[in-house]
Coordinates of C-alpha atoms in Angstrom, one line a residue:
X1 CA -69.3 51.9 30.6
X2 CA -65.8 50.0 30.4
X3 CA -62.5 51.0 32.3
X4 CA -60.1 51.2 29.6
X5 CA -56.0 51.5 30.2
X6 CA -53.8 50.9 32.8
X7 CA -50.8 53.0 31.4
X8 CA -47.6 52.2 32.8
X9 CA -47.0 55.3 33.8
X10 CA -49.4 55.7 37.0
X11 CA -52.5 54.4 37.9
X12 CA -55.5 56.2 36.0
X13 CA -58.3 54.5 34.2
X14 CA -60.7 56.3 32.2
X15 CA -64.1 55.0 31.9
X16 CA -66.0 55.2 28.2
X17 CA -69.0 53.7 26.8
X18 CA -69.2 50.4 24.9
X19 CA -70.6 51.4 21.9
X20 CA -67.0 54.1 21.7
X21 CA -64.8 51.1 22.7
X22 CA -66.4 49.4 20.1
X23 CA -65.5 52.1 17.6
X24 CA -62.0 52.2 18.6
X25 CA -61.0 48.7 19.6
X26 CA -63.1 47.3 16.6
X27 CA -64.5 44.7 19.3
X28 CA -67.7 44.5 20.9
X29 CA -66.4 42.5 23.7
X30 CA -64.4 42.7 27.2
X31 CA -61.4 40.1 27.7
X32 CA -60.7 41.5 31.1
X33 CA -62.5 43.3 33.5
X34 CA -61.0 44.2 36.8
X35 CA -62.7 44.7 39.9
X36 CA -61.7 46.2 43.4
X37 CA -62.9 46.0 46.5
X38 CA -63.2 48.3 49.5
X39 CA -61.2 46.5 52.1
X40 CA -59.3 43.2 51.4
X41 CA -62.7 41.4 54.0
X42 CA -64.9 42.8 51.0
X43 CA -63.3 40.7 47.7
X44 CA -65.4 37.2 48.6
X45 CA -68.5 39.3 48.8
X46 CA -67.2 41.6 45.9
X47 CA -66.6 38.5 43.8
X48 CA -69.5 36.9 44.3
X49 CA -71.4 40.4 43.3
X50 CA -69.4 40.6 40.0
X51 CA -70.3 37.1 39.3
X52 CA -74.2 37.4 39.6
X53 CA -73.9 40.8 37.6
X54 CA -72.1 38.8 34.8
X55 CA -74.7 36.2 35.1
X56 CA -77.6 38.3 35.1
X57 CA -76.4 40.1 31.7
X58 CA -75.0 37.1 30.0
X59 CA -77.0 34.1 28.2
X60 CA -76.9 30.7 29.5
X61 CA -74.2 29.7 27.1
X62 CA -71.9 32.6 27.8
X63 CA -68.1 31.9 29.2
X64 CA -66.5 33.4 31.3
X65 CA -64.7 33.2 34.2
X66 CA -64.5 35.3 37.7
X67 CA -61.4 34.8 39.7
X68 CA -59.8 36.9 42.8
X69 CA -56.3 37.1 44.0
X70 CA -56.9 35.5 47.4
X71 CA -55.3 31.6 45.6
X72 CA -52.5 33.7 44.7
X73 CA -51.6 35.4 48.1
X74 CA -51.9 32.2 50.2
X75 CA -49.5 30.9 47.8
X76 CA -47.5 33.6 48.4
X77 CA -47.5 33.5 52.4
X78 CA -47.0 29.3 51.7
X79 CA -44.4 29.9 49.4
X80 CA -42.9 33.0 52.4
X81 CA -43.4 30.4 55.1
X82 CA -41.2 27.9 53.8
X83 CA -38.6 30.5 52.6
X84 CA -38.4 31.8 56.5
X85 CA -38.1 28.0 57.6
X86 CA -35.5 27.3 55.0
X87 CA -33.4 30.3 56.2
X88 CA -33.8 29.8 59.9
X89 CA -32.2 25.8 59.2
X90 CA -29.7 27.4 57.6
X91 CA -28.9 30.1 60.0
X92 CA -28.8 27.3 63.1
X93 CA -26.8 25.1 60.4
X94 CA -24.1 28.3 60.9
X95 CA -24.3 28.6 63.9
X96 CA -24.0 25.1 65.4
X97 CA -20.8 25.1 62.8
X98 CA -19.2 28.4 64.0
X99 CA -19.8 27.3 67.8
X100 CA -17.8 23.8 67.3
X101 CA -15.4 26.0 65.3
X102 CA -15.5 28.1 68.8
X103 CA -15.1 25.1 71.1
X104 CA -12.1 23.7 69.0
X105 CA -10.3 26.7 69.2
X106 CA -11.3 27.5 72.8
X107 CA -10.0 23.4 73.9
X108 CA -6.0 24.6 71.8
X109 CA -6.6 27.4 73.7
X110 CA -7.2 26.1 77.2
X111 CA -4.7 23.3 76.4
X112 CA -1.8 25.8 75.7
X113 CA -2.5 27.6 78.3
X114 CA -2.3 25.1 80.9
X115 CA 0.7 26.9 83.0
X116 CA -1.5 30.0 83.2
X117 CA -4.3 28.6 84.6
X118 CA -1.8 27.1 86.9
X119 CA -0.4 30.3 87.7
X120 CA -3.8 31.8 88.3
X121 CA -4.6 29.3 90.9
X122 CA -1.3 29.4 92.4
X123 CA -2.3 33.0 92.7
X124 CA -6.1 32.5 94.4
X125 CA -8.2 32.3 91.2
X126 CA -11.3 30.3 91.8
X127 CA -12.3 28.0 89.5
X128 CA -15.4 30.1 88.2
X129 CA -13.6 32.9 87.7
X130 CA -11.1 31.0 85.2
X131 CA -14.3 29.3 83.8
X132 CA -15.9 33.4 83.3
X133 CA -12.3 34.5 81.8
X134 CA -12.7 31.7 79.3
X135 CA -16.6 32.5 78.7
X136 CA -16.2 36.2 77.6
X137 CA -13.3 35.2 75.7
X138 CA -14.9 32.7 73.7
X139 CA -17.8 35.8 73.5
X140 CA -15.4 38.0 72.3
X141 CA -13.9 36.0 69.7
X142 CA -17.4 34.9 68.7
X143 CA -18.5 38.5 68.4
X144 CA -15.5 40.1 66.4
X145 CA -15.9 36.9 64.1
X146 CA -12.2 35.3 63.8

């Protein structure tokens, strides 16, 4: 029997003999034959089954090849891995930017408002509580984005 079609359409295969593919397709060969397996902790021992089935029906000279997908997927989480690591240097890149950008403005700000702070000492202010007004300011300007 051969599994014939993948039609784009949905996933259905239809399974003939290989004397009818033969009449069809006019050849008396397979290119590809897919395999699945169970559970993704199956395909070594599924490959290795499709591979001594091959060998077992095929002369000594025969060639072909047997191949899974596991090569590609590592390649894939590699290739994900080093995308996720190129983001997160660029994100801290921004941010380390933005929070100098936040510290410049926050020393104009500080700096221009000397006679405030003044005031607000004159007034009783502790030092940490000018420090926390200048903290969630900062925060605030930080979090709205300007």
């Amino acid at each position: 029997m051969a599994t014939f079609g993948q039609s784009e359409i949905g996933e259905r295969s239809v399974l003939i003999p290989f004397k009818l593919m033969k009449y069809y397709s006019g050849n008396d060969y397979i290119r590809t034959l897919y395999a699945q397996a169970d559970t993704g902790a199956n395909v070594p021992e599924t490959t290795l089954a499709v591979q001594s089935l091959l060998k077992s029906r095929h002369t000594a000279g025969a060639v072909y090849t047997v191949q899974n997908l596991a090569g590609i997927l590592d390649a894939a989480r590699k290739i994900s891995t080093a995308l996720t690591a190129v983001l997160m240097l660029v994100g801290m890149i921004a941010l380390l930017i933005s929070g100098v950008g936040i510290m410049n403005i926050m020393l104009v700000t500080v700096t221009e408002r000397t006679r405030e702070i003044g005031l607000r000492k004159a007034i009783g202010a502790r030092r940490d509580e000018i420090l926390y007004q200048f903290l969630i300011e900062a925060l605030i300007i930080s979090g709205v984005g300007h």
